[in-house]
GROMACS .gro file of C-alpha atoms in nm:
model
  147
    1THR     CA    1   1.136   0.919  -4.080
    2VAL     CA    2   1.087   0.882  -3.706
    3ARG     CA    3   0.885   0.720  -3.453
    4VAL     CA    4   0.788   0.966  -3.127
    5ASP     CA    5   0.556   0.850  -2.870
    6ASN     CA    6   0.376   0.600  -3.094
    7PHE     CA    7   0.357   0.875  -3.378
    8GLU     CA    8   0.550   0.782  -3.717
    9GLY     CA    9   0.609   1.002  -3.996
   10VAL     CA   10   0.877   1.230  -4.150
   11ILE     CA   11   1.020   1.542  -4.005
   12THR     CA   12   0.928   1.825  -4.224
   13GLN     CA   13   1.024   2.125  -3.992
   14ILE     CA   14   1.235   2.181  -3.703
   15ASN     CA   15   1.214   2.508  -3.481
   16ALA     CA   16   1.379   2.612  -3.185
   17ARG     CA   17   1.091   2.510  -2.945
   18TYR     CA   18   0.901   2.225  -3.168
   19THR     CA   19   0.941   1.978  -3.449
   20VAL     CA   20   0.661   1.895  -3.711
   21VAL     CA   21   0.627   1.536  -3.760
   22ARG     CA   22   0.416   1.437  -4.082
   23SER     CA   23   0.246   1.086  -4.110
   24GLN     CA   24   0.195   0.907  -4.449
   25ALA     CA   25  -0.167   0.950  -4.384
   26GLY     CA   26  -0.094   1.346  -4.413
   27ARG     CA   27  -0.150   1.404  -4.025
   28GLU     CA   28   0.092   1.653  -3.872
   29SER     CA   29   0.215   1.625  -3.508
   30ILE     CA   30   0.373   1.923  -3.322
   31VAL     CA   31   0.645   1.762  -3.105
   32PRO     CA   32   0.812   1.974  -2.838
   33ASN     CA   33   1.164   1.944  -2.881
   34GLU     CA   34   1.199   1.866  -2.489
   35MET     CA   35   1.031   1.523  -2.604
   36LEU     CA   36   1.298   1.453  -2.853
   37ILE     CA   37   1.546   1.459  -2.555
   38THR     CA   38   1.354   1.324  -2.272
   39ASN     CA   39   1.166   1.039  -2.456
   40ARG     CA   40   1.279   0.745  -2.682
   41VAL     CA   41   1.299   0.851  -3.038
   42GLU     CA   42   1.315   0.586  -3.330
   43ASN     CA   43   1.478   0.689  -3.639
   44LEU     CA   44   1.325   0.451  -3.901
   45SER     CA   45   1.547   0.578  -4.191
   46LEU     CA   46   1.900   0.612  -4.054
   47VAL     CA   47   2.048   0.274  -4.171
   48ASP     CA   48   1.793   0.099  -4.375
   49SER     CA   49   1.446   0.195  -4.522
   50LYS     CA   50   1.329  -0.142  -4.558
   51VAL     CA   51   1.000  -0.243  -4.397
   52HIS     CA   52   0.881  -0.590  -4.338
   53GLN     CA   53   0.532  -0.655  -4.370
   54THR     CA   54   0.315  -0.953  -4.289
   55THR     CA   55  -0.023  -1.080  -4.372
   56VAL     CA   56  -0.209  -1.380  -4.230
   57VAL     CA   57  -0.431  -1.629  -4.405
   58THR     CA   58  -0.638  -1.912  -4.256
   59VAL     CA   59  -0.726  -2.209  -4.475
   60GLY     CA   60  -0.915  -2.534  -4.398
   61TYR     CA   61  -0.716  -2.821  -4.229
   62GLU     CA   62  -0.766  -3.055  -4.530
   63THR     CA   63  -0.551  -2.811  -4.744
   64ASP     CA   64  -0.213  -2.907  -4.899
   65VAL     CA   65   0.029  -2.708  -4.698
   66ALA     CA   66   0.299  -2.665  -4.982
   67LEU     CA   67   0.038  -2.550  -5.250
   68VAL     CA   68  -0.076  -2.272  -5.016
   69SER     CA   69   0.283  -2.165  -4.916
   70GLY     CA   70   0.368  -2.145  -5.289
   71LEU     CA   71   0.056  -1.954  -5.377
   72LEU     CA   72   0.130  -1.709  -5.099
   73VAL     CA   73   0.488  -1.667  -5.207
   74GLU     CA   74   0.387  -1.606  -5.569
   75ALA     CA   75   0.130  -1.335  -5.492
   76ALA     CA   76   0.403  -1.135  -5.310
   77ARG     CA   77   0.663  -1.196  -5.568
   78ALA     CA   78   0.404  -1.057  -5.844
   79GLN     CA   79   0.415  -0.714  -5.685
   80PRO     CA   80   0.678  -0.503  -5.824
   81ARG     CA   81   0.756  -0.304  -5.484
   82VAL     CA   82   0.814  -0.644  -5.304
   83LEU     CA   83   1.179  -0.700  -5.290
   84VAL     CA   84   1.345  -0.975  -5.439
   85GLU     CA   85   1.617  -1.011  -5.170
   86PRO     CA   86   1.544  -1.087  -4.900
   87GLU     CA   87   1.282  -1.312  -5.078
   88PRO     CA   88   0.927  -1.339  -4.963
   89ALA     CA   89   0.850  -1.645  -4.738
   90ALA     CA   90   0.535  -1.817  -4.630
   91HIS     CA   91   0.529  -2.002  -4.319
   92LEU     CA   92   0.254  -2.248  -4.132
   93SER     CA   93   0.248  -2.049  -3.823
   94ALA     CA   94  -0.032  -2.194  -3.632
   95PHE     CA   95  -0.296  -2.462  -3.600
   96GLY     CA   96  -0.607  -2.218  -3.540
   97ALA     CA   97  -0.948  -2.310  -3.408
   98ASP     CA   98  -1.069  -2.258  -3.765
   99GLY     CA   99  -0.812  -2.382  -3.978
  100LEU     CA  100  -0.453  -2.391  -4.092
  101GLU     CA  101  -0.284  -2.025  -4.033
  102PHE     CA  102  -0.003  -1.895  -4.291
  103THR     CA  103   0.197  -1.594  -4.241
  104LEU     CA  104   0.333  -1.424  -4.544
  105GLY     CA  105   0.644  -1.215  -4.484
  106TYR     CA  106   0.775  -0.967  -4.750
  107TRP     CA  107   1.013  -0.676  -4.749
  108VAL     CA  108   0.943  -0.339  -4.912
  109ALA     CA  109   1.216  -0.071  -4.976
  110ASP     CA  110   0.985   0.235  -5.024
  111PRO     CA  111   0.721   0.234  -4.748
  112GLU     CA  112   0.681   0.610  -4.778
  113LYS     CA  113   0.479   0.505  -5.090
  114GLY     CA  114   0.221   0.361  -4.866
  115GLN     CA  115   0.195  -0.003  -4.718
  116LEU     CA  116  -0.166  -0.044  -4.698
  117HIS     CA  117  -0.227  -0.048  -5.070
  118LEU     CA  118   0.028  -0.276  -5.103
  119ARG     CA  119  -0.083  -0.512  -4.849
  120SER     CA  120  -0.420  -0.498  -5.013
  121ASP     CA  121  -0.316  -0.597  -5.368
  122ILE     CA  122  -0.116  -0.884  -5.226
  123ASN     CA  123  -0.433  -0.982  -5.017
  124ARG     CA  124  -0.647  -0.978  -5.347
  125ALA     CA  125  -0.394  -1.177  -5.540
  126ILE     CA  126  -0.398  -1.439  -5.241
  127LEU     CA  127  -0.783  -1.450  -5.246
  128SER     CA  128  -0.780  -1.508  -5.621
  129ALA     CA  129  -0.542  -1.763  -5.613
  130LEU     CA  130  -0.692  -1.961  -5.322
  131ARG     CA  131  -1.042  -1.963  -5.487
  132ALA     CA  132  -0.880  -2.051  -5.841
  133HIS     CA  133  -0.729  -2.356  -5.684
  134GLY     CA  134  -1.064  -2.438  -5.457
  135ILE     CA  135  -0.890  -2.378  -5.143
  136ASP     CA  136  -1.146  -2.344  -4.850
  137ILE     CA  137  -1.113  -2.026  -4.649
  138PRO     CA  138  -1.326  -2.124  -4.337
  139TYR     CA  139  -1.572  -1.926  -4.136
  140PRO     CA  140  -1.533  -1.919  -3.763
  141GLN     CA  141  -1.751  -2.187  -3.598
  142ARG     CA  142  -1.838  -2.190  -3.278
  143VAL     CA  143  -2.060  -2.451  -3.089
  144VAL     CA  144  -2.332  -2.305  -2.876
  145HIS     CA  145  -2.475  -2.530  -2.590
  146GLN     CA  146  -2.844  -2.445  -2.463
  147ARG     CA  147  -2.950  -2.586  -2.132
   0.00000   0.00000   0.00000
């Protein structure tokens, strides 16, 4: 798995003049071999195939920080594809304009199986847990002054 010129995928074919890279979405890119020599190429599978993913959640300022952190971590742990080690972690990452912002980070060993589906499953579990505990997910609020 490589990243060349902001295109990421698996090398499926190497020819004398070009290399074919196929993305997880099924798109193929024909990369001239000259680019592989003159541009930066990231080998994403050489040493470690693990990938770190994150999701950001905003909750109301009155929310119990420890409770939210625990719910976020549990939502990640419940997914079989999320690695146990290093373990998922949730952090209060910002004091946003609309609420407390938490970042949940977790590691996946098999990114080739798709990453968006897993993120969606975790986000749905988070939403369900927050609703079950009556935790407010604030809507953005703005003040408009009329003259």
